[in-house]
Short mmCIF file of C-alpha atoms in Angstrom, two decimals:
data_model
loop_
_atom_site.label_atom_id
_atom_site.label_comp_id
_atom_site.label_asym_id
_atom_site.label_seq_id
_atom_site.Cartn_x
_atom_site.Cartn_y
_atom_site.Cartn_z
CA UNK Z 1 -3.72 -39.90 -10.98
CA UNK Z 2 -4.86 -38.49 -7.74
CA UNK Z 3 -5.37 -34.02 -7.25
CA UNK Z 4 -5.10 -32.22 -4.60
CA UNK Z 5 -5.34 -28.03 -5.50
CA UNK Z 6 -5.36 -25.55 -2.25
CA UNK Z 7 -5.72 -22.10 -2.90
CA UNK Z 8 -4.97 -19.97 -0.78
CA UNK Z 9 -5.22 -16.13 -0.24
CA UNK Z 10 -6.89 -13.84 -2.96
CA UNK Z 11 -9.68 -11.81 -2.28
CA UNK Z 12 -11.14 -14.28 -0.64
CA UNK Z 13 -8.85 -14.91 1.53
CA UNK Z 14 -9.31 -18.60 2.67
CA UNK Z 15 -7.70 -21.82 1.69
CA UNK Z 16 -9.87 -24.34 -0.84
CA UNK Z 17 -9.49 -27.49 -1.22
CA UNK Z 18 -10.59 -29.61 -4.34
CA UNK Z 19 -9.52 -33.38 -4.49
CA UNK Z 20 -10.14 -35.61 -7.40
CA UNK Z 21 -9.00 -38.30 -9.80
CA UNK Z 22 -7.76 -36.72 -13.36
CA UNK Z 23 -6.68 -38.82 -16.21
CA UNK Z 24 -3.15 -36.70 -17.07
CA UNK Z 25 -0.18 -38.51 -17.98
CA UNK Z 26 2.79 -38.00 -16.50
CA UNK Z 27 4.54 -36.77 -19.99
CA UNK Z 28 1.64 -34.09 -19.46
CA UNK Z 29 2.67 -33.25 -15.86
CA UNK Z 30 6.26 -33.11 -16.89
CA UNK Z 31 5.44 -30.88 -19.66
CA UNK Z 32 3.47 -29.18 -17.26
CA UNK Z 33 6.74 -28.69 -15.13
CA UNK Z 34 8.24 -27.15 -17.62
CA UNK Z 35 6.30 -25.19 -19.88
CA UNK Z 36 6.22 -20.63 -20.28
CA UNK Z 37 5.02 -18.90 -17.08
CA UNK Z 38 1.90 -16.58 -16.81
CA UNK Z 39 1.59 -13.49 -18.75
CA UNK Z 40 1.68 -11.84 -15.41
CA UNK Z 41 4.91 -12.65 -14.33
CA UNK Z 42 6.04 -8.97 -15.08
CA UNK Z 43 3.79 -7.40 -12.47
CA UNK Z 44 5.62 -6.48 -9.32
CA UNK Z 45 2.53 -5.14 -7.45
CA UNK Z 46 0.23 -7.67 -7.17
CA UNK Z 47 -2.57 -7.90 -4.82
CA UNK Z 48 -5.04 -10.37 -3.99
CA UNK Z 49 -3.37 -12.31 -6.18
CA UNK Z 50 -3.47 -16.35 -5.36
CA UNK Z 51 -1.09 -18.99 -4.39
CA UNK Z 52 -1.66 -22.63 -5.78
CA UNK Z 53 -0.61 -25.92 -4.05
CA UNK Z 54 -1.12 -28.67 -6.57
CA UNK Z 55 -0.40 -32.32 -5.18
CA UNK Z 56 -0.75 -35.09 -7.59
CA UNK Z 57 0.12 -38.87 -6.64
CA UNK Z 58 0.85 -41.81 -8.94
CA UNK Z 59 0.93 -44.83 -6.84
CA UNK Z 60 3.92 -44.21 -4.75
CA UNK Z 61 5.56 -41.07 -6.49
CA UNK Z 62 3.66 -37.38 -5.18
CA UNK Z 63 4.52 -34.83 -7.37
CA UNK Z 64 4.02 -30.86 -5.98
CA UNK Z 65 3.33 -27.98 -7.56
CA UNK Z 66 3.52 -24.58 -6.23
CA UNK Z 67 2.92 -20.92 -8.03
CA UNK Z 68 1.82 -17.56 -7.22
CA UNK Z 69 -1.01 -15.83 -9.41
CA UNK Z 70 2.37 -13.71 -11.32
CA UNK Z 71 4.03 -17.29 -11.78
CA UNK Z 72 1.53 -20.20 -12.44
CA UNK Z 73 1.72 -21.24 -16.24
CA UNK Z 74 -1.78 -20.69 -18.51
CA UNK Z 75 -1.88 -24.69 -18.95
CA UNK Z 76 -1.82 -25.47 -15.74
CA UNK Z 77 -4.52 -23.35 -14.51
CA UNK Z 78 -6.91 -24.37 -16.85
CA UNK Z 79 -6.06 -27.97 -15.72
CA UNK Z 80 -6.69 -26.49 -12.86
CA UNK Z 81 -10.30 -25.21 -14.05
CA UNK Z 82 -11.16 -28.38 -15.41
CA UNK Z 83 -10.59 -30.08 -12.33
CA UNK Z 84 -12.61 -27.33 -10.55
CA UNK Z 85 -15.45 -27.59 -12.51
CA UNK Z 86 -15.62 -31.15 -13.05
CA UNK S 1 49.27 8.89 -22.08
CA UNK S 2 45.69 8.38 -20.84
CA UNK S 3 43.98 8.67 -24.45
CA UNK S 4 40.38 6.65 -24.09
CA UNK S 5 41.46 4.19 -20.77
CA UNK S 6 41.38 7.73 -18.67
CA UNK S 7 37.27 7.23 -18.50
CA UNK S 8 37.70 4.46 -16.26
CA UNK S 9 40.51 5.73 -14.43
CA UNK S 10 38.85 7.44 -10.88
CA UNK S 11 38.38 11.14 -11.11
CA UNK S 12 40.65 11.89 -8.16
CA UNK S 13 43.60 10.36 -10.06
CA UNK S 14 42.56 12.26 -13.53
CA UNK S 15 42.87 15.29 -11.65
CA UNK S 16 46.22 14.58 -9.83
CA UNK S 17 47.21 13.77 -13.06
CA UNK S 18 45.67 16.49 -15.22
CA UNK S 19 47.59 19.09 -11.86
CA UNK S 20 51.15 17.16 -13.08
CA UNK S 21 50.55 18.85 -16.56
CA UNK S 22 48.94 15.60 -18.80
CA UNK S 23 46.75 17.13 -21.02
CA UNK S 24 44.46 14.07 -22.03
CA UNK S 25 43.64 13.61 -18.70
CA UNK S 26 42.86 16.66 -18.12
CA UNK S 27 40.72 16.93 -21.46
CA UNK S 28 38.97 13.52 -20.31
CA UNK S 29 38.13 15.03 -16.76
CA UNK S 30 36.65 17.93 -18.21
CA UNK S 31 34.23 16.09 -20.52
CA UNK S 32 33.06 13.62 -18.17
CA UNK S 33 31.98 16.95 -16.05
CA UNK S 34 30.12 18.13 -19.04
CA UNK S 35 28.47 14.71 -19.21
CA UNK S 36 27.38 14.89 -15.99
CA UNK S 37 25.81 18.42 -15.80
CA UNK S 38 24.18 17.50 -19.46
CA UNK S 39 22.78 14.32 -17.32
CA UNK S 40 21.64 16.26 -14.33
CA UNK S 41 20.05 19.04 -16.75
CA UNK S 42 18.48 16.43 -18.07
CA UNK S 43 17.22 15.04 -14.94
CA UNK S 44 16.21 18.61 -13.47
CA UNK S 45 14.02 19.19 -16.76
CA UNK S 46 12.41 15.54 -16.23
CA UNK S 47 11.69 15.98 -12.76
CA UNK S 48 10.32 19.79 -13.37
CA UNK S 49 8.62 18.68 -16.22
CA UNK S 50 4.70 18.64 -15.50
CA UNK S 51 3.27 15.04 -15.93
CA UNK S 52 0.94 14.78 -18.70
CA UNK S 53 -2.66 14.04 -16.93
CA UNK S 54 -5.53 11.77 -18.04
CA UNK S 55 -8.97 11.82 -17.45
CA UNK S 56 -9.11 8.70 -15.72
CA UNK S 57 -10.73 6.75 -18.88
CA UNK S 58 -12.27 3.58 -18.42
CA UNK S 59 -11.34 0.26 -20.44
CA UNK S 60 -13.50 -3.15 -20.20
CA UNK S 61 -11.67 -5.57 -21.70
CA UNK S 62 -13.08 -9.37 -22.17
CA UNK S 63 -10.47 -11.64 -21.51
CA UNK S 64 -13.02 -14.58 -23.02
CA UNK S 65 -12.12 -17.00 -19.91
CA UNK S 66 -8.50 -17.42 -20.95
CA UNK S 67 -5.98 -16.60 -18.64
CA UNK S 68 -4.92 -13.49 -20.71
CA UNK S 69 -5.42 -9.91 -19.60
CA UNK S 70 -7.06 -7.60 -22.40
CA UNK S 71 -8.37 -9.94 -25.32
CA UNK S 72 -10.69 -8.02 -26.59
CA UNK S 73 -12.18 -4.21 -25.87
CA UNK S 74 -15.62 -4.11 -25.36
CA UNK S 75 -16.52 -0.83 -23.94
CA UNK S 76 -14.02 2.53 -23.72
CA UNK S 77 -14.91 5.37 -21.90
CA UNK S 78 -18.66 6.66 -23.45
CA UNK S 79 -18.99 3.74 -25.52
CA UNK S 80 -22.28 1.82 -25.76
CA UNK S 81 -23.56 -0.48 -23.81
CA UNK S 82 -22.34 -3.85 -24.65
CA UNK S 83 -25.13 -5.76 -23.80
CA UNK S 84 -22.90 -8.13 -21.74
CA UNK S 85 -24.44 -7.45 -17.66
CA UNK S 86 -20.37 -8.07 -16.29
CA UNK S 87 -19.20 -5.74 -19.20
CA UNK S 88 -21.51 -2.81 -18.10
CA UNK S 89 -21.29 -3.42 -14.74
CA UNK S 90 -17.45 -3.33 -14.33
CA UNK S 91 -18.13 -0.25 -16.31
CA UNK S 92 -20.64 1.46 -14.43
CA UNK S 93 -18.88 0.66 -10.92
CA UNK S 94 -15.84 1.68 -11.78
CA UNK S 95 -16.77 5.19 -13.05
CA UNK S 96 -18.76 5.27 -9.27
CA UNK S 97 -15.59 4.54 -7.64
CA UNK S 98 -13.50 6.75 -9.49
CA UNK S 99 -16.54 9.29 -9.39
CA UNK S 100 -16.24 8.69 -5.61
CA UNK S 101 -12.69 9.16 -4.86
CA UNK S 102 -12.60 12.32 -7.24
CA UNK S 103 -16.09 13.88 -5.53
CA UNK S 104 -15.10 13.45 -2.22
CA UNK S 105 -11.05 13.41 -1.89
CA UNK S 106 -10.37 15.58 -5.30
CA UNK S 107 -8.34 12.36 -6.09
CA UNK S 108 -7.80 12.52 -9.98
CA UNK S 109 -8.48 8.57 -10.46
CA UNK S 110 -6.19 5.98 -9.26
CA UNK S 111 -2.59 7.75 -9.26
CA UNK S 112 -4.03 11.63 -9.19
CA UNK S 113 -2.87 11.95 -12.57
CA UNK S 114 -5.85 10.78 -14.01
CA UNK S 115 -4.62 7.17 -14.94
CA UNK S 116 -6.31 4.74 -17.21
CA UNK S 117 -9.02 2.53 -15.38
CA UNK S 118 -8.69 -0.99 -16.94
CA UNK S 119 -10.76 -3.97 -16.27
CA UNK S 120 -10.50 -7.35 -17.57
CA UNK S 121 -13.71 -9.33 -16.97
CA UNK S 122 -14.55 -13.30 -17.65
CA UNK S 123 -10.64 -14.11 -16.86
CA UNK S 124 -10.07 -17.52 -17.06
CA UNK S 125 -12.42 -20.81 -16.14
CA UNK S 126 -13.83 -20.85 -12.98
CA UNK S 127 -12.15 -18.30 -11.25
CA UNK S 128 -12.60 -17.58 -7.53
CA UNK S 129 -10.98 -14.11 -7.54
CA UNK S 130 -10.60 -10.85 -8.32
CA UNK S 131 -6.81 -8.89 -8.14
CA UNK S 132 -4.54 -5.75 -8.64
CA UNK S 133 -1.75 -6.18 -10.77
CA UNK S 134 -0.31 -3.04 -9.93
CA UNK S 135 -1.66 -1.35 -13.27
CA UNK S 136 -4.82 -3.09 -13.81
CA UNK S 137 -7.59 -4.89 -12.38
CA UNK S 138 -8.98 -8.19 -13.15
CA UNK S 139 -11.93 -10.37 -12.02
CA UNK S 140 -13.24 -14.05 -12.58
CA UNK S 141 -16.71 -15.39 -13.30
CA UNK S 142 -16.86 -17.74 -10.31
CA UNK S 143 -17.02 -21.33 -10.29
CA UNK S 144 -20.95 -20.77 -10.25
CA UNK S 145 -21.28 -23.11 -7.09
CA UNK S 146 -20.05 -20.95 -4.88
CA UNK S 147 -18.86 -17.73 -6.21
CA UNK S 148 -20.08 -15.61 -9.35
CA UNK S 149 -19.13 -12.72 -11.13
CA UNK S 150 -16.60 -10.97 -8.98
CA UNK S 151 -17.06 -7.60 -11.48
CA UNK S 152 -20.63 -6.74 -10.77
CA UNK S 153 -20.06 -6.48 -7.26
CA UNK S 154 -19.53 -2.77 -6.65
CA UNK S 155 -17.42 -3.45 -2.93
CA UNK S 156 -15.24 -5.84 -5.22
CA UNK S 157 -14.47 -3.34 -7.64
CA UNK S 158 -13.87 -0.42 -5.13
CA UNK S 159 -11.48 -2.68 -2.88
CA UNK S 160 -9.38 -3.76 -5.96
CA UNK S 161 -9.22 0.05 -7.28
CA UNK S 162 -8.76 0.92 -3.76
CA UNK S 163 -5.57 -1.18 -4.11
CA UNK S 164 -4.42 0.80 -6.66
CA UNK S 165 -5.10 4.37 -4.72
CA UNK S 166 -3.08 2.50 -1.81
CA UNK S 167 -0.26 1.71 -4.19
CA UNK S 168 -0.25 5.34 -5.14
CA UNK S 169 -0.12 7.02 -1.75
CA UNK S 170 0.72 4.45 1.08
CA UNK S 171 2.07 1.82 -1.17
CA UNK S 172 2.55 -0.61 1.80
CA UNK S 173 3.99 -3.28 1.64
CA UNK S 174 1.87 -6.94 1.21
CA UNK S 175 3.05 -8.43 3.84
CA UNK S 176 2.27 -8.55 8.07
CA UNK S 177 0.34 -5.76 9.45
CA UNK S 178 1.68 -3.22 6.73
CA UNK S 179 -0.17 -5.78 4.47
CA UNK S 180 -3.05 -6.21 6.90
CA UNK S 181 -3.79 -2.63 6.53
CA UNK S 182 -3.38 -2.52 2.83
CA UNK S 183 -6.61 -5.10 2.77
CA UNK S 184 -8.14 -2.81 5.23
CA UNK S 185 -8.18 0.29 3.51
CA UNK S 186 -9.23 -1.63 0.62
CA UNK S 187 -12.05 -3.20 2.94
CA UNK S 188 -12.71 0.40 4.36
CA UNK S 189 -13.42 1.81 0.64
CA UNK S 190 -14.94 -1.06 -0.09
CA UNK S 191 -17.43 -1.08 2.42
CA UNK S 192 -18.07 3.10 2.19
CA UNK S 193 -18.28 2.95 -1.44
CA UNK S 194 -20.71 -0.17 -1.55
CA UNK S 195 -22.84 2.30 1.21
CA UNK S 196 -22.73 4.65 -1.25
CA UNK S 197 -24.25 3.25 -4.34
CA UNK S 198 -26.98 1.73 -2.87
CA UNK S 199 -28.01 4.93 -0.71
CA UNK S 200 -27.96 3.20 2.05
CA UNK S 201 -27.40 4.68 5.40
CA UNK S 202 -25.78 3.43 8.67
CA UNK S 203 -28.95 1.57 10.09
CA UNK S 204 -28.80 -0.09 6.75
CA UNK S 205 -25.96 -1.22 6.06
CA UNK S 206 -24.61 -4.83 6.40
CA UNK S 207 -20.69 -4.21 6.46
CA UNK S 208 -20.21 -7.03 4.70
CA UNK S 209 -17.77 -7.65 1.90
CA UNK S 210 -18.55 -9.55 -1.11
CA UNK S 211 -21.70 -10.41 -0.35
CA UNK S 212 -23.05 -10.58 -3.67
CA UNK S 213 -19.87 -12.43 -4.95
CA UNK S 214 -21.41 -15.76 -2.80
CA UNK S 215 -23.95 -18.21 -3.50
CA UNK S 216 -26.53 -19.80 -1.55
CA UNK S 217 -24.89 -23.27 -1.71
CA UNK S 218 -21.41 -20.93 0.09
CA UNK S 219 -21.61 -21.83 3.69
CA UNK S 220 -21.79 -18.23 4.37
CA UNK S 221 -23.12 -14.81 3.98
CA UNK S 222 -19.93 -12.92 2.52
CA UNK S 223 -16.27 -13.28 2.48
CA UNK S 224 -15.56 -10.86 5.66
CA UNK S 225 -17.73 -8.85 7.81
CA UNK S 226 -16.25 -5.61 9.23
CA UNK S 227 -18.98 -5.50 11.81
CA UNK S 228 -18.08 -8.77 13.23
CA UNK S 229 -14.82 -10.05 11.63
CA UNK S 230 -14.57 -14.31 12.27
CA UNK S 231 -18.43 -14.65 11.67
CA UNK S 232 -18.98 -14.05 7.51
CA UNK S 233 -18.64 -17.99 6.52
CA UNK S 234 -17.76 -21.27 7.85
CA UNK S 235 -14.01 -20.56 7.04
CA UNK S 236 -13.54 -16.68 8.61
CA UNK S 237 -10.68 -16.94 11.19
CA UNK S 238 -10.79 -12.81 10.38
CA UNK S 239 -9.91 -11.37 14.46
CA UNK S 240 -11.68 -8.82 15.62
CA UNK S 241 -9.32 -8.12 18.70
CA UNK S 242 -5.45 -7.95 18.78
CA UNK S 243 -5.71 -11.03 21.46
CA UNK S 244 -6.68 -12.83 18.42
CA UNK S 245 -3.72 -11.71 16.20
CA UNK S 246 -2.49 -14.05 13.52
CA UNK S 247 0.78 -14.81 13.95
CA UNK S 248 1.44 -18.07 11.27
CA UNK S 249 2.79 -16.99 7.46
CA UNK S 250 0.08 -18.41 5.30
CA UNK S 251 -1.34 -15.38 3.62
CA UNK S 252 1.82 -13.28 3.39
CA UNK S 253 1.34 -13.32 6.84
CA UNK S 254 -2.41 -13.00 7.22
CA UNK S 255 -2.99 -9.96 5.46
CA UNK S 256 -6.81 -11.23 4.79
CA UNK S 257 -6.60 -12.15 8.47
CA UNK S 258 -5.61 -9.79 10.24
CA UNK S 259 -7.25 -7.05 8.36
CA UNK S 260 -10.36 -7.58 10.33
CA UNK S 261 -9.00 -5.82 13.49
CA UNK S 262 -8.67 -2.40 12.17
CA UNK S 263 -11.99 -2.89 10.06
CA UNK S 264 -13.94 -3.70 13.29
CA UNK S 265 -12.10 -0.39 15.16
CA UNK S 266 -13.72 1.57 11.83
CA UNK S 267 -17.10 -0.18 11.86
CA UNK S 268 -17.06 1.45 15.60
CA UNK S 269 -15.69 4.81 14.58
CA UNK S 270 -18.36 5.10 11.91
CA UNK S 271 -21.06 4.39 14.84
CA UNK S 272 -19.95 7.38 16.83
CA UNK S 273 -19.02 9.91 13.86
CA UNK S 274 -20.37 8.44 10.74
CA UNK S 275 -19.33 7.17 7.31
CA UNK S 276 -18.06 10.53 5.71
CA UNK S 277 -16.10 11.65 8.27
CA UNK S 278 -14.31 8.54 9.09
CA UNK S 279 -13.62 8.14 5.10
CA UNK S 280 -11.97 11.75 4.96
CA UNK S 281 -9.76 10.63 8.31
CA UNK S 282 -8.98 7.51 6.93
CA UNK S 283 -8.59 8.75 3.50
CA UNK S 284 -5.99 11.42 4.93
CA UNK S 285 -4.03 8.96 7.06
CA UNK S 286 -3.28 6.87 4.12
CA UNK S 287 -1.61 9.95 2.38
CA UNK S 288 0.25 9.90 5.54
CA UNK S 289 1.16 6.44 6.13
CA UNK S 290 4.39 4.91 4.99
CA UNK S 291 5.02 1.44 3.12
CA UNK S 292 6.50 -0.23 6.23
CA UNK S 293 3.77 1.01 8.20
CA UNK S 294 2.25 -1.15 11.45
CA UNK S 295 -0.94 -1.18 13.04
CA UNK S 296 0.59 1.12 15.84
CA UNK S 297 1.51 3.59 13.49
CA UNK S 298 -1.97 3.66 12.00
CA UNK S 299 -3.30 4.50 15.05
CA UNK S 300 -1.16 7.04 16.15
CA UNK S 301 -1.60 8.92 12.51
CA UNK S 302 -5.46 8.48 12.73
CA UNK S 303 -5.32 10.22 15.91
CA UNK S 304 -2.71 12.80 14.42
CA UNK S 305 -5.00 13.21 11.14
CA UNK S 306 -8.43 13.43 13.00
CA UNK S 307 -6.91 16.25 15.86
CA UNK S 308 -6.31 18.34 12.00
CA UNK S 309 -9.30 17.82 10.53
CA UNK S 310 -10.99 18.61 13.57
CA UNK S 311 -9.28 21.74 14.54
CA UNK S 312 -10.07 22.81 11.07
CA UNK S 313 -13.83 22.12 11.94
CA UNK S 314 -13.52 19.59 9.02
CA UNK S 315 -15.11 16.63 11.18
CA UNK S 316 -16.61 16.10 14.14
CA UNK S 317 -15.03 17.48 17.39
CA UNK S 318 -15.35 14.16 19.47
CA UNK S 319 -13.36 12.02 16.40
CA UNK S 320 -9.94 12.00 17.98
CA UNK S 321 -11.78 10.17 21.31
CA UNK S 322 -14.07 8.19 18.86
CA UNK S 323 -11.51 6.59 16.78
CA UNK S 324 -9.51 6.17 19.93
CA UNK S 325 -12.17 4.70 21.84
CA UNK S 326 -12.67 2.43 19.04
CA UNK S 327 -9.29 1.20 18.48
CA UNK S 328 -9.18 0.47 22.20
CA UNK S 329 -12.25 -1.84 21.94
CA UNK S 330 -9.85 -3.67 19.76
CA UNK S 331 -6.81 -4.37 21.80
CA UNK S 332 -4.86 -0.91 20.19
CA UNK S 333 -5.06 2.06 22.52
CA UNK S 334 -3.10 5.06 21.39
CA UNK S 335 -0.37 5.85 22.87
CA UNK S 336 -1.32 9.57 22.53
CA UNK S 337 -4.68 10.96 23.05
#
């Protein structure tokens, strides 16, 4: 399945792009969907916190993800990491 | 008879009715005013009562690169040294920032009641940030290709407790220029703070933010520049005139953004008056500010602020027409002088 992340804000400020080919299934991006938000979902005053764009495309179907830094779920940002550092 | 339904009967209605001769009603109006005074004793003693005041402690927490916030404490306020160089850093620069801000302003830590000063370091994988959560701070490792270790760098840690002083006094709102100028004082303690530590004076210093935070592979020296905002790194749109303003959304409206066009005007104000006494008018304006503040009104309380300071032989005498001059340069004269 094709990735696309952008960040974009945070203390540094400007977008990033990282683009890739990951092997998740699409019971894992459903799951994904679905699963507990961050532990920081509480916190009203948040700043420099980041917002995530997360396009992934299976042959026709594109599937889009969007969270704040408060919102995005723990799985999906080490997905996220993973992709990053790989 | 009213017996219990009379509490949600209105109180002008209890009392015509209480006048007519029903006792219940009459009995239920004159407990719900004892309720109420108990409640607003209550309140008064709350509100009288003197807060209780910390000493502005320090907590370095490892958060082990999960995505969790406090995992494990690894160094309290005069514990050893951990061995671990983010650990002791985030220590050491965030008892010089708080050091700073209590030194200089007689600002008792973040909230000047001498709250807690927690930092989580190694959150997450790979993390390109550092934030304020509105209690705490919080800082990544980098993805070590283009970023590391946002906790050792000392204008990182004083822009994200810098954050929480804003939220304090200012608290503006993250968003548009009110948001823009919540980066900037962030950026403006930041950049003081960093001038600070390393002794360095005005011919010295860089004005750059998050310098250390980049790599060499970064296409770029830092992440901002208040000296010349739009020039840090390949990707710096940063303005450093109001002709340049941001105007799209991304960026809850280009708070990073737009940020740079005060941070130039105090870059020039520091040229013409120096570091401490533009810190003591800036610091002073942000008590002053509001949470829907604009860039306008900034100006106009800078100018307010330094005419005080100066008058009270605080500052320098020519501040008012330096920091005016200097927002001018930018594309925001005062409309006052």
């Amino acid at each position: 399945m094709h990735y696309k992340i952008k960040i974009t804000g945070g203390f540094v400020g400007f977008a990033r792009t990282y683009e890739g080919e990951t092997d998740i299934s699409l019971t894992q991006l459903k799951a994904l969907q679905r699963i507990s938000k961050s532990n920081l979902r509480d916190k009203k005053v948040f700043r420099d916190g980041q917002q995530y764009n997360l396009t992934l495309t299976d042959n026709e179907q594109v599937y889009t993800l969007e969270f704040t830094e408060q919102e995005i779920p723990q799985d999906l940002m080490n997905l996220i990491s993973s992709l990053k550092g790989g | 008879m009213c017996k219990t339904k009379c509490q949600i009967i209105p109180p002008h209605i209890l009392e015509e009715l209480a006048k007519r001769g029903n006792v219940s009603c009459k009995k239920t109006l004159n407990d719900t005013g004892r309720i109420a005074e108990r409640r607003q004793t209550a309140l008064n003693h709350l509100l009288l009562r003197n807060p209780i005041l910390g000493d502005g402690d320090r907590f370095v927490y490892d958060c082990e690169n999960k995505y969790e916030q406090r995992v494990t404490l690894v160094r309290k306020e005069n514990g050893e040294v951990t061995g671990d160089v983010t650990a002791d850093k985030a220590y050491d620069t965030s008892g010089f920032v708080r050091d700073y801000f209590r030194e200089t302003f007689g600002l008792n830590s973040i909230d000047d009641n001498g709250l807690d000063i927690i930092s989580n370091i190694h959150y997450g994988e790979n993390y390109n940030n550092a934030f304020w959560d509105g209690d705490e701070m919080t800082y990544g490792d980098g993805d070590g290709k283009e970023f590391t270790d946002f906790a050792s760098a000392i204008d990182v840690v004083a822009h994200e407790l810098a954050h929480g002083v804003t939220q304090f006094l200012a608290n503006l709102e993250y968003q548009s220029q009110s948001g823009a100028l919540n980066e900037h004082f962030s950026d403006v303690f930041g950049t003081v703070i960093k001038q600070k530590y390393l002794n360095q004076d005005l011919s010295e210093a860089d004005w750059l933010i998050g310098d250390s935070v980049v790599t060499d592979e970064f296409p770029g020296v830092a992440i901002r520049s208040m000296k010349a905002p739009g020039t840090a790194n390949e990707f710096d749109t940063q303005p450093d005139h109001m002709d340049n303003y941001y105007n799209g959304t991304a960026d809850n409206q280009g708070v990073h953004i737009n940020s740079g066009i005060p941070n130039k005007a105090f870059y020039l104000s520091c040229l013409e008056i120096g570091i401490d006494d533009c810190a003591l008018i800036w610091f002073e304006t942000l008590k002053s500010l509001w949470r829907t503040a604009n860039f306008n009104d900034m100006v106009e309380t800078l100018v307010s602020v330094a005419r005080d300071l100066a008058s009270d032989s605080r500052i320098s005498d020519r501040a008012v027409e330096a920091v005016s001059k200097s927002f001018s340069e930018v594309g925001l004269a005062p409309i006052v002088v």
